[in-house]
Structure formats: C-alpha cells, structure tokens
Coordinates of C-alpha atoms and ligand atoms in Angstrom, one line a residue:
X1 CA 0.0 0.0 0.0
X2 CA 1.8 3.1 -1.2
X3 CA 1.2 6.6 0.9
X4 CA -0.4 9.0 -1.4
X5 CA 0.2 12.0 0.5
X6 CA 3.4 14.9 0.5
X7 CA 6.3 13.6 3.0
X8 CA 9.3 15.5 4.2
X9 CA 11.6 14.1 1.5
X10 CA 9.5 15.7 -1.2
X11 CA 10.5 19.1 0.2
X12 CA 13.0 22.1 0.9
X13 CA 14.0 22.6 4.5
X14 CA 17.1 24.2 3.7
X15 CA 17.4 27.0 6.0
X16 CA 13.9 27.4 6.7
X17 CA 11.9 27.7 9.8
X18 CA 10.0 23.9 9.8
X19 CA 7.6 23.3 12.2
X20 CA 6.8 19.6 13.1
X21 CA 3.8 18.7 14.9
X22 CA 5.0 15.5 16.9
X23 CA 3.4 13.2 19.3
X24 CA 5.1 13.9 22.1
X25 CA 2.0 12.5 24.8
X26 CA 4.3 10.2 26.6
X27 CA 3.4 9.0 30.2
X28 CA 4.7 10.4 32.9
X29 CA 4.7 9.1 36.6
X30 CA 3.6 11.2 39.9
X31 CA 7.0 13.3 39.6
X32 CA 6.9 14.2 36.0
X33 CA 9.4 11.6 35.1
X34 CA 8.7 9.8 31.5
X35 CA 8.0 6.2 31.6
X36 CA 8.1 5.0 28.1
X37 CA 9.8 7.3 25.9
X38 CA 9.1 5.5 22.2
X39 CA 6.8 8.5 20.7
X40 CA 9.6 10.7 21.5
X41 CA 12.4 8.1 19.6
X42 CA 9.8 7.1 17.3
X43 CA 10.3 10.5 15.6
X44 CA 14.0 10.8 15.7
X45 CA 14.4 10.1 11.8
X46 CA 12.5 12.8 10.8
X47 CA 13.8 15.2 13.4
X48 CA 17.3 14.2 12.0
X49 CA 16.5 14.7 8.4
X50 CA 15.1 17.9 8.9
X51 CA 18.7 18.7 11.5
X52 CA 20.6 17.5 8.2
X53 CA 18.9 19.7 6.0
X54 CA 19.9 22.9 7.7
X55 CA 16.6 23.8 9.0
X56 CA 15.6 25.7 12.3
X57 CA 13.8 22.8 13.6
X58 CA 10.3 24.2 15.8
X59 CA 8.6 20.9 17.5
X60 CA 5.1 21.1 19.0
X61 CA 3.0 18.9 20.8
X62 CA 0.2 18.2 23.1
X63 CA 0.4 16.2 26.7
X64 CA -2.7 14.9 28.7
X65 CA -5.7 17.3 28.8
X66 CA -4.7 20.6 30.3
X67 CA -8.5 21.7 28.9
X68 CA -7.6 25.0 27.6
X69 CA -5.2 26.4 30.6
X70 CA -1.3 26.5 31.6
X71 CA -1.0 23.5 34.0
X72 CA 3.1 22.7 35.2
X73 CA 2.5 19.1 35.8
X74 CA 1.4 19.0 31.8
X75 CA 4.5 21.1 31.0
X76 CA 6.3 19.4 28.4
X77 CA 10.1 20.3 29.9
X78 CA 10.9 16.7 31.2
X79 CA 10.1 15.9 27.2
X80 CA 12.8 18.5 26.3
X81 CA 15.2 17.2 28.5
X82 CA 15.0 13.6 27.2
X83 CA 14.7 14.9 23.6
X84 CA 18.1 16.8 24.0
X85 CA 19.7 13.5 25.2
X86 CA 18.4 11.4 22.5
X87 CA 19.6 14.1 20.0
X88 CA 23.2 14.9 21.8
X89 CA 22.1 18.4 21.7
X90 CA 20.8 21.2 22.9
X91 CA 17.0 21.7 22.8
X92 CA 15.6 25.4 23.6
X93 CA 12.3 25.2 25.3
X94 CA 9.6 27.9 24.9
X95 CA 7.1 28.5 27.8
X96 CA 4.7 29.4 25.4
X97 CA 3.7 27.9 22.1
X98 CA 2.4 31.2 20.4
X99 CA 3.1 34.9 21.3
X100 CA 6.7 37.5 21.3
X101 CA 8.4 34.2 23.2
X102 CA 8.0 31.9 20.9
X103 CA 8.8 34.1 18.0
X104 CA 11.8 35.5 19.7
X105 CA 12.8 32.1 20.1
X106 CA 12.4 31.3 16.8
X107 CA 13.7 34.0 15.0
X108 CA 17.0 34.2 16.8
X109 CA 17.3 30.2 15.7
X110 CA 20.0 28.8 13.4
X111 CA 19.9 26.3 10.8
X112 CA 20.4 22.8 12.6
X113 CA 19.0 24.2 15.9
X114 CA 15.9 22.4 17.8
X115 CA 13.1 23.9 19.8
X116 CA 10.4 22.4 21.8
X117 CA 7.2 24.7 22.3
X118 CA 5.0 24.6 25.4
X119 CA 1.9 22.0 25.3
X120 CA -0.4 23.2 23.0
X121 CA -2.9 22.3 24.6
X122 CA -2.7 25.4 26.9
X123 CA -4.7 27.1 24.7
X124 CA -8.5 26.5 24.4
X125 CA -7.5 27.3 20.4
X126 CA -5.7 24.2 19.7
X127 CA -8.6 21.5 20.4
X128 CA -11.2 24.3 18.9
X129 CA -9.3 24.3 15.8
X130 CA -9.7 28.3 16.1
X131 CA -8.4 30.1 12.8
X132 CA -6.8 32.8 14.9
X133 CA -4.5 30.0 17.1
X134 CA -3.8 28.4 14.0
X135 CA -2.6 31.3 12.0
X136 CA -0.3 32.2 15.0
X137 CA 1.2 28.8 15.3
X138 CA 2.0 28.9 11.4
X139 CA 3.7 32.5 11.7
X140 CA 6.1 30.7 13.5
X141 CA 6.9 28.5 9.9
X142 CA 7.9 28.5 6.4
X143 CA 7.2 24.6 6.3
X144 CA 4.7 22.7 8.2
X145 CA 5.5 19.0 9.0
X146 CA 2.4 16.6 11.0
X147 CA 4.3 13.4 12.8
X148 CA 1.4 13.3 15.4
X149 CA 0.1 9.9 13.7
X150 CA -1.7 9.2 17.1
X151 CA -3.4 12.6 16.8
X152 CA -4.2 12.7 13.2
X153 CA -7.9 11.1 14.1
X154 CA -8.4 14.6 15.4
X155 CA -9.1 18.5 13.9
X156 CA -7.0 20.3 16.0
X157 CA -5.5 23.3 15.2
X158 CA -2.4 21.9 15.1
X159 CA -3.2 19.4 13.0
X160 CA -5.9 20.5 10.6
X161 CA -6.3 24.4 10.6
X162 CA -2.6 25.0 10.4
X163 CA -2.5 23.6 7.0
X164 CA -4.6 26.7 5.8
X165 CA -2.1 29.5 6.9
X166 CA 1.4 27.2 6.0
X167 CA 3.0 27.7 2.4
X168 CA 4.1 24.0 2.7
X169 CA 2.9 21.0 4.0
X170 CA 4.1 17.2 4.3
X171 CA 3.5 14.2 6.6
X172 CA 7.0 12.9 8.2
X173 CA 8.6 9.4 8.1
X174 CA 6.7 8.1 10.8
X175 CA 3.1 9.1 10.1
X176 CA 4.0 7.3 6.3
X177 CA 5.5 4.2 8.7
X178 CA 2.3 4.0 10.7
X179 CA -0.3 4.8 7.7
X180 CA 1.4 2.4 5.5
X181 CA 2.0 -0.4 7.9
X182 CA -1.5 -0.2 9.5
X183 CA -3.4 0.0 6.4
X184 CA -1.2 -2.6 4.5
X185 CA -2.0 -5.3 7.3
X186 CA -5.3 -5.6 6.7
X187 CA -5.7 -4.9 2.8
X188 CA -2.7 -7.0 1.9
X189 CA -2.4 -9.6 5.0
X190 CA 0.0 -13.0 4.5
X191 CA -2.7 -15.4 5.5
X192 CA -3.8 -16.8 7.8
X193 CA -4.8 -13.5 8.8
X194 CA -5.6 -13.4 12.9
X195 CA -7.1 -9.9 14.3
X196 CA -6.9 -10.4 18.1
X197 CA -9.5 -8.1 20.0
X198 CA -9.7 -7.0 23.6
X199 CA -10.6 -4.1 26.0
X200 CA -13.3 -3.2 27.7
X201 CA -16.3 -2.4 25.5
X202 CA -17.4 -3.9 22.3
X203 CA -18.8 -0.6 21.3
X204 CA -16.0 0.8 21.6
X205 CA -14.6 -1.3 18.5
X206 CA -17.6 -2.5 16.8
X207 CA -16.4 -0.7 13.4
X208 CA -13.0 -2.8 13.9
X209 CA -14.5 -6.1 14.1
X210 CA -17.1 -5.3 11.4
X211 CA -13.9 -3.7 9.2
X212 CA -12.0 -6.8 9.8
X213 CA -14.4 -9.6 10.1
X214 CA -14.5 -9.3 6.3
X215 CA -10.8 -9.6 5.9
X216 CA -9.4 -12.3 8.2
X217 CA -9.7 -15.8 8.5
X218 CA -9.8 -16.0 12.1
X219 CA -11.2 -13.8 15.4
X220 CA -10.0 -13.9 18.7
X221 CA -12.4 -11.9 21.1
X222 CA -10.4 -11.3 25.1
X223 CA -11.2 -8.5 27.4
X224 CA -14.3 -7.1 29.1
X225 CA -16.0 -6.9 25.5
X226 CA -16.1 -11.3 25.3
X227 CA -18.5 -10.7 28.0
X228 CA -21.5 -9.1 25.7
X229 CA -20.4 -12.0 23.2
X230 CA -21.1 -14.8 25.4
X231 CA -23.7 -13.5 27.5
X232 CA -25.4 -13.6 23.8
X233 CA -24.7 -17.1 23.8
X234 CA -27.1 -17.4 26.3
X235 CA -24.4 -17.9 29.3
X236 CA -25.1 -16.5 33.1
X237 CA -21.8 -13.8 33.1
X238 CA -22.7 -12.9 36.8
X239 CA -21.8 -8.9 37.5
X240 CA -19.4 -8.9 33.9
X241 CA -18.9 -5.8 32.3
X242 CA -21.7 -6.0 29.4
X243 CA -23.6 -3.5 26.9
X244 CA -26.7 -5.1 27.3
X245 CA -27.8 -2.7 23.7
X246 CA -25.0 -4.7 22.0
X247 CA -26.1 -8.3 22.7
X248 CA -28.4 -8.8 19.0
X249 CA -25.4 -7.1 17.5
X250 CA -22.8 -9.7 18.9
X251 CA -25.0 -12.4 17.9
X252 CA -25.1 -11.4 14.3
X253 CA -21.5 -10.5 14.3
X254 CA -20.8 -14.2 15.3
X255 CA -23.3 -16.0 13.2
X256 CA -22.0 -14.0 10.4
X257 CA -19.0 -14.7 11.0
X258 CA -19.0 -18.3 11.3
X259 CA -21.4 -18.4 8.0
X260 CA -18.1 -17.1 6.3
X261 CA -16.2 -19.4 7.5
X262 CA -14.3 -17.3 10.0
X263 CA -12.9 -19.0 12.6
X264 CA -14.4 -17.0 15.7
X265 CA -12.7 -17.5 19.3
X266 CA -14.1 -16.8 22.0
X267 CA -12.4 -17.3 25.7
X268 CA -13.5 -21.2 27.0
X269 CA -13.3 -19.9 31.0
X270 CA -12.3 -16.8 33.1
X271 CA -10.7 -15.4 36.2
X272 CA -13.6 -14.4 38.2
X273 CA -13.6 -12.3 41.3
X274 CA -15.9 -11.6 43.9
X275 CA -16.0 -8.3 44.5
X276 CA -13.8 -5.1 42.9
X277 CA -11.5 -4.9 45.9
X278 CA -7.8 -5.4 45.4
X279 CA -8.5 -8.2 48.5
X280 CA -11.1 -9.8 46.1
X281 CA -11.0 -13.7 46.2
X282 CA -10.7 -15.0 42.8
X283 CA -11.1 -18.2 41.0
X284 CA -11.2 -20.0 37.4
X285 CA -14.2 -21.1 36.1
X286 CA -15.5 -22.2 32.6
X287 CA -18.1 -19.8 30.7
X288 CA -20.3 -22.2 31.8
X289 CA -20.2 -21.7 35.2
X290 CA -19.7 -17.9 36.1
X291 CA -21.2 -17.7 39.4
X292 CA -23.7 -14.5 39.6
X293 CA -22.8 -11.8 41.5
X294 CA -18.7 -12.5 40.6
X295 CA -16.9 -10.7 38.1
X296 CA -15.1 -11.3 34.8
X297 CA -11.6 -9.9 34.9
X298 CA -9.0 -12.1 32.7
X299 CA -9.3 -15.1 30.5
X300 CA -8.6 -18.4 32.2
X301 CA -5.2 -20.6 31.9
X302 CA -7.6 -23.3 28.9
X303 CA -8.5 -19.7 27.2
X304 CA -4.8 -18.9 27.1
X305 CA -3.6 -22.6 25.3
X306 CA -6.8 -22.5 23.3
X307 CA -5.9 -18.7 21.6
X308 CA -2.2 -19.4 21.9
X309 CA -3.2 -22.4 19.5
X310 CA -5.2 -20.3 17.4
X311 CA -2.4 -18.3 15.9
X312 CA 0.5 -20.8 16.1
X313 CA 0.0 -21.2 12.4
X314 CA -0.7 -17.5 11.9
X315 CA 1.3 -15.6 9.3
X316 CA 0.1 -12.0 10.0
X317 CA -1.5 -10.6 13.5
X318 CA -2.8 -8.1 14.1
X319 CA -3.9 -7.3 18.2
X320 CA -6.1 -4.7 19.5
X321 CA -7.0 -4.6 23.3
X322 CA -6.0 -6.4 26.7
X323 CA -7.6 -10.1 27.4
X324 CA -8.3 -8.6 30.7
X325 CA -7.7 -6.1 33.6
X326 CA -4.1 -6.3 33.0
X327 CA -3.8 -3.1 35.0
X328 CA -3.8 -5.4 38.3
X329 CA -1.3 -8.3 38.4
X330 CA -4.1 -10.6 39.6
X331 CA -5.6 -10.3 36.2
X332 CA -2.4 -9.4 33.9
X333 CA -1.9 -13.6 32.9
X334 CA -4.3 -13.7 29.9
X335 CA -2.9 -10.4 28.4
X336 CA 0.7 -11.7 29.3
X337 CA 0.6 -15.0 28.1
X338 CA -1.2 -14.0 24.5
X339 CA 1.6 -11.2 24.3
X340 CA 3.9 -14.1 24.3
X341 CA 2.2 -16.6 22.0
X342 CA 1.7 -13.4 19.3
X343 CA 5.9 -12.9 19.8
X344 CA 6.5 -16.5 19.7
X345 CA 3.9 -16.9 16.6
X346 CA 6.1 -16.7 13.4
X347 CA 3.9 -14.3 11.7
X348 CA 4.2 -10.6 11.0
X349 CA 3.0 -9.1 14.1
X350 CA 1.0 -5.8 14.7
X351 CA -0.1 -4.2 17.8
X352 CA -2.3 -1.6 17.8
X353 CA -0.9 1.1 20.4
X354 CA -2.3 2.3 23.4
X355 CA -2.9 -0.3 26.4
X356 CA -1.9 -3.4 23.9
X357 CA 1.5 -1.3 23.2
X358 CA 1.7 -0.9 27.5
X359 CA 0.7 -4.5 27.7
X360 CA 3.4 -5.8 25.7
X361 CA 5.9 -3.7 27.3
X362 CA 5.0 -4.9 30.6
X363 CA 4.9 -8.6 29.3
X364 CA 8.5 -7.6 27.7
X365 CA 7.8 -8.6 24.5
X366 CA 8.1 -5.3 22.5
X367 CA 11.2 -6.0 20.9
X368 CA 10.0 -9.3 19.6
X369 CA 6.6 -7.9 17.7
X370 CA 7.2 -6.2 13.9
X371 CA 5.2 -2.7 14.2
X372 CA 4.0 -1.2 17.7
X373 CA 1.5 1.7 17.0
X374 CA 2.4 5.4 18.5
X375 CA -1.0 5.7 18.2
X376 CA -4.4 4.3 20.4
X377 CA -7.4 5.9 18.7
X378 CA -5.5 6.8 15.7
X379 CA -5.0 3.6 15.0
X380 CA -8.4 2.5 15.5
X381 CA -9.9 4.5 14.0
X382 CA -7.5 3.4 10.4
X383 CA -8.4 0.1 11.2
X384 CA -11.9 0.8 10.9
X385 CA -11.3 2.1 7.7
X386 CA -11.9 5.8 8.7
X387 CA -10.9 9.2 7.2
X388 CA -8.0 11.1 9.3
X389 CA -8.8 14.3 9.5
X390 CA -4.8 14.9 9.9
X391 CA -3.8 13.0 7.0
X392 CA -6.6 14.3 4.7
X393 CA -5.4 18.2 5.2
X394 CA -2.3 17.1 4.0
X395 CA -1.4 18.1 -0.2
X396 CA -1.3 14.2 -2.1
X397 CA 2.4 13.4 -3.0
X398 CA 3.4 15.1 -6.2
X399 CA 4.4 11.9 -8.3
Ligands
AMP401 P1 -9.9 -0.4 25.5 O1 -9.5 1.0 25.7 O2 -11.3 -0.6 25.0 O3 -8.8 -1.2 24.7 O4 -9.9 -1.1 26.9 C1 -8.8 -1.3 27.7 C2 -9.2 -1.5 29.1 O5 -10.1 -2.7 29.1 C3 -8.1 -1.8 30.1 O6 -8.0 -0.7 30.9 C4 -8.6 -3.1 30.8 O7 -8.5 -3.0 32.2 C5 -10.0 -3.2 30.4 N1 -10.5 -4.6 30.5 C6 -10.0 -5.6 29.9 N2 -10.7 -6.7 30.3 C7 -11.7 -6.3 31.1 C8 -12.7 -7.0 31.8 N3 -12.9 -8.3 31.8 N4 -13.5 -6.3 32.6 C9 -13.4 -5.0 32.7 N5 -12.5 -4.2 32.0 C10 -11.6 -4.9 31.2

C-alpha cells in the first residue's frame, strides 16, 4: 500500500523555519518523570533529516488534557530534556507555544537548531481548531510537518487548521510508517490473517470487528467486550462488564461470522472475582459456570492454550485490546501470556498502540513484535477504515 500524501523528503527545509507537529503525549509518573519514551524516539528520523537539511527545527506537541489552561505538571520540559539527550544536543524550550516568546525564540534560531514549544494544549485554540491560534502557530513556519500519527484522528489546530495559513505542507517518516504499515495489514495480510480483539467495551470497537471480520480468516475476542459476546450465547456472566444494547449485535457478528467461514474465538473460562476490591477472592471457572454476582476480569489458563493455538500457524497478527484487567497483576496472565504466544507466533506481528502497546511492554515482548503503533485511537480509527482528518489536510504526493 503506497502513501499517497506529500512527506518531508518531497520538500526544501534548507534553512527554513520547519515546524513539526509530533506526538510527544508520553506517560509520565507522579513526579513528571517519563516512563516509556518511544513517541519521543519514534520521531527521531524525521527530526534528524530535517537537522541534516539545515533547518531551524520548531517541535510542537500536546500532553494529557490541560482543557484549555497553563498547567506545570502538563508542562512538556521533562520531554525537552530527554529529547536533548536522544539528539546529543541542545533543545531550547519555549514556555509558550504562540506569542513575542516563541517568536523571539524562533527568530533568533539557526539552521540545525531544535526547539520544543510549550503544550499546545494550553490554549483553548488548539482543540477548537480556532483560525486565529492556528494562523499564530503557522507564523512561526515556512514549512509545516504533522508526525502526530496518534493525533491525526483529530481536527485540532495543530493538525488541521494550520495547513490553511502554511505555504508548505508534508507528513513525516513516521506518520508514512504507521499509515502504511497499518493499512497494508489488513488490505494485503499473508494469510492466515488473525485480528486479536480485547478491552473493555465492544462498542468501543464495533467498526473494527465489522472492518475486519470481512478480511481475516480468524477472530479472537479477550477483554471485558467477550462478556456481551457470550452472554449472547445465552451464558449467566454474573456482575461482567456488558452493553446489554449490544447483545443482537454480537449475535449477528458471530453468526455471520461463522457463515463465512471465519474462525471465531471466544475465551472457554475466566478469572472471576468476587468483588472489585484489590483483596477480592478470585477463581477459574468455565463460561459455563460464572457464578452470579462475581466478576469477569482475565481469561482463564484453557483460554490462554486455546488462543495461543489459534495463531501458532498465523502468518500475519494483528492485536487490539488487553484479554483482561491487566492493570492489576491478579488479572495481567491472559494479556501476558497471549503477548507471548503473538511474539513466539512466526507471523508478521501488529499491535495496535495504546494499552496493547503498554501490555506488551509490561509482558517484555516489545522488541519481539514487527510494528507497535504510537498511536491508540488513531490507529483505531485506520483500522476501521476511517478518514483522518490529519492526513486528509495534507497536499497528495506530487508523483
Ligand atoms: P480499550 O481502551 O477498550 O482497549 O480497553 C482497555 C481496558 O479494558 C483496560 O484498561 C482493561 O483494564 C479493560 N478490560 C479488559 N478486560 C476487562 C474485563 N474483563 N472487565 C473490565 N475491564 C476490562
């Protein structure tokens, strides 16, 4: 699948003022350290390439959900730190994104140096998409460059409205990586073809499992959203998370499903627990026998061999959403254990960001899986076959 828009290659950064709009949302713990910094490496290349070219290199970002207003512990200045490490050099940092500081910043720049606004999101502007926030943050550029892949489902002003007040615009290497990889799984899969789904809510990724149901030959449903699945089965699933408006829907997902010959998993038994404390007992039952009143939190150890089966003959995978509560350790084993049998699978091996990606780091697999999204919703919403508002404002690639 080739990428039909501009990218950074196709343009001149020499000595001009190139603003990229990264993804720099990274999380950070109770003191404002980083715990995972792979959005910040994963945009290293283009950073470098536009460093090479003798540009004055102006990065901007978001982080968490300041709503509109200056907030330190959303201050991007830990991400300016790391970013000057990663680059061996120096990394100005500007406590405001727009306005005289920024600009001054800017325009005393030379070709090859980096800056890191302030979070965007500071300003009620960015998320509104306003003209006048978006015209300010292009003042600050000759050539506009949007990296954010796991903001591109969004029109921000950053993302969207900028494009209308920029000379020049382009997507960087890894938006192209990420667009390319994402959509070429599931339009051009090496089959078998196994989409594993999780999290909590089958709404929540009803359009993926519709989008994909067509195009694999198998289905692996984990996570809180089995729960709606089997309860349509006609099983007890006790106190379960469930979308009781989603129960005709499952059924007809599956039936269809299985009239196309898809091979449709669903988990054989469950960790169970009694209550929602961390003190909870807990036990492993079949779907069968889910007590009422307990609670579904993890597939069971016969789910686990039954779905690690599943895609030992796998040659693509592609895996959306945690098996269970993997947040707490008593219910991590399902989400562990199929992070695993995906690394161990030899297939070509997709995870689709967000918890998956912090799932599979926890499980330490990360190194072992082909592509790990940057991007949660972003991704989703590709794999649902979606227009990106992002990619869309973008000019198409001129050859
Ligand atoms: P999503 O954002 O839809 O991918 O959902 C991810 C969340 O689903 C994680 O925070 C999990 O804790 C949650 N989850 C997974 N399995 C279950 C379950 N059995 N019951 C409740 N929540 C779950």
């Amino acid at each position: 699948m080739s990428f039909s828009k501009q990218t950074i290659d196709h343009v001149d950064l020499h000595n001009k003022r190139v603003l990229i709009r990264v993804d720099f949302n990274v999380p950070l713990d109770d003191t404002c350290h980083i715990t995972d910094d792979s959005r910040i490496r994963a945009t290293l290349p283009t950073i470098n390439w536009a460093i090479d070219d003798d540009a004055v290199v102006i990065l901007c970002s978001h982080l968490g959900r300041p709503k509109g207003t200056a907030n330190p512990a959303l201050s991007l200045a830990p991400v300016a730190k790391r970013l000057q490490r990663l680059l061996n050099k120096p990394v100005a940092f500007t406590e405001d994104c727009i306005g005289p500081t920024a600009e001054s910043v800017v325009k005393n720049a030379q070709p090859g140096d980096v800056i890191l606004l302030e979070n965007l999101r500071f300003h009620p502007g960015e998320e509104k998409n306003d003209d006048q926030f978006s015209a300010q943050l292009a003042a600050l550029a000759d050539v506009y460059i949007n990296e954010a892949f796991g903001t591109a489902h969004r029109s921000h002003a950053s993302t969207v409205g900028i494009t209308k007040y920029v000379k020049v615009s382009a997507a960087g290497f890894l938006m192209k990586h990420e667009v390319e990889t994402l959509e070429g799984t599931v339009e051009n899969p090496v089959r078998p073809f196994v989409a594993i789904l999780g999290g909590a809510k089958v709404s929540g990724k009803i359009e993926v499992i519709k989008n994909l149901t067509g195009k694999v030959d198998k289905v692996i449903i984990g996570g809180g959203m089995a729960f709606t699945f089997i309860k349509a089965m006609g099983f007890e699933i006790g106190l379960s998370l469930v979308e009781n408006n989603m129960l005709d829907l499952a059924k007809k997902i599956h039936e269809q499903a299985i009239a196309q010959k898809i091979k449709f998993y669903l988990p054989v038994d469950c960790v169970v627990a009694a209550s929602l404390s961390p003190e909870a007992e807990t036990k492993i039952v079949t779907i069968q026998e889910i007590p009422p009143d307990w609670y579904g939190m993890d597939i069971g150890p016969a789910s686990v061999r039954l779905f690690g089966e599943a895609v030992q003959n796998a040659k693509t995978i592609l895996w959306n959403g945690p098996m269970g509560v993997f947040e707490r350790d008593a219910f991590s084993r399902g989400t562990y254990a199929m992070a695993h049998s995906v690394a161990n699978a030899y297939a070509y091996t997709v995870v689709g960001g967000g918890d998956t990606a912090l799932a599979v780091h926890r499980a330490g697999e990360s190194e072992s899986m082909d592509f790990i999204s940057t991007g949660g919703g972003a991704a989703l919403q590709l794999l649902e076959g979606n227009h990106m508002p992002g990619l869309a404002a973008l000019p198409d690639r001129p050859y």
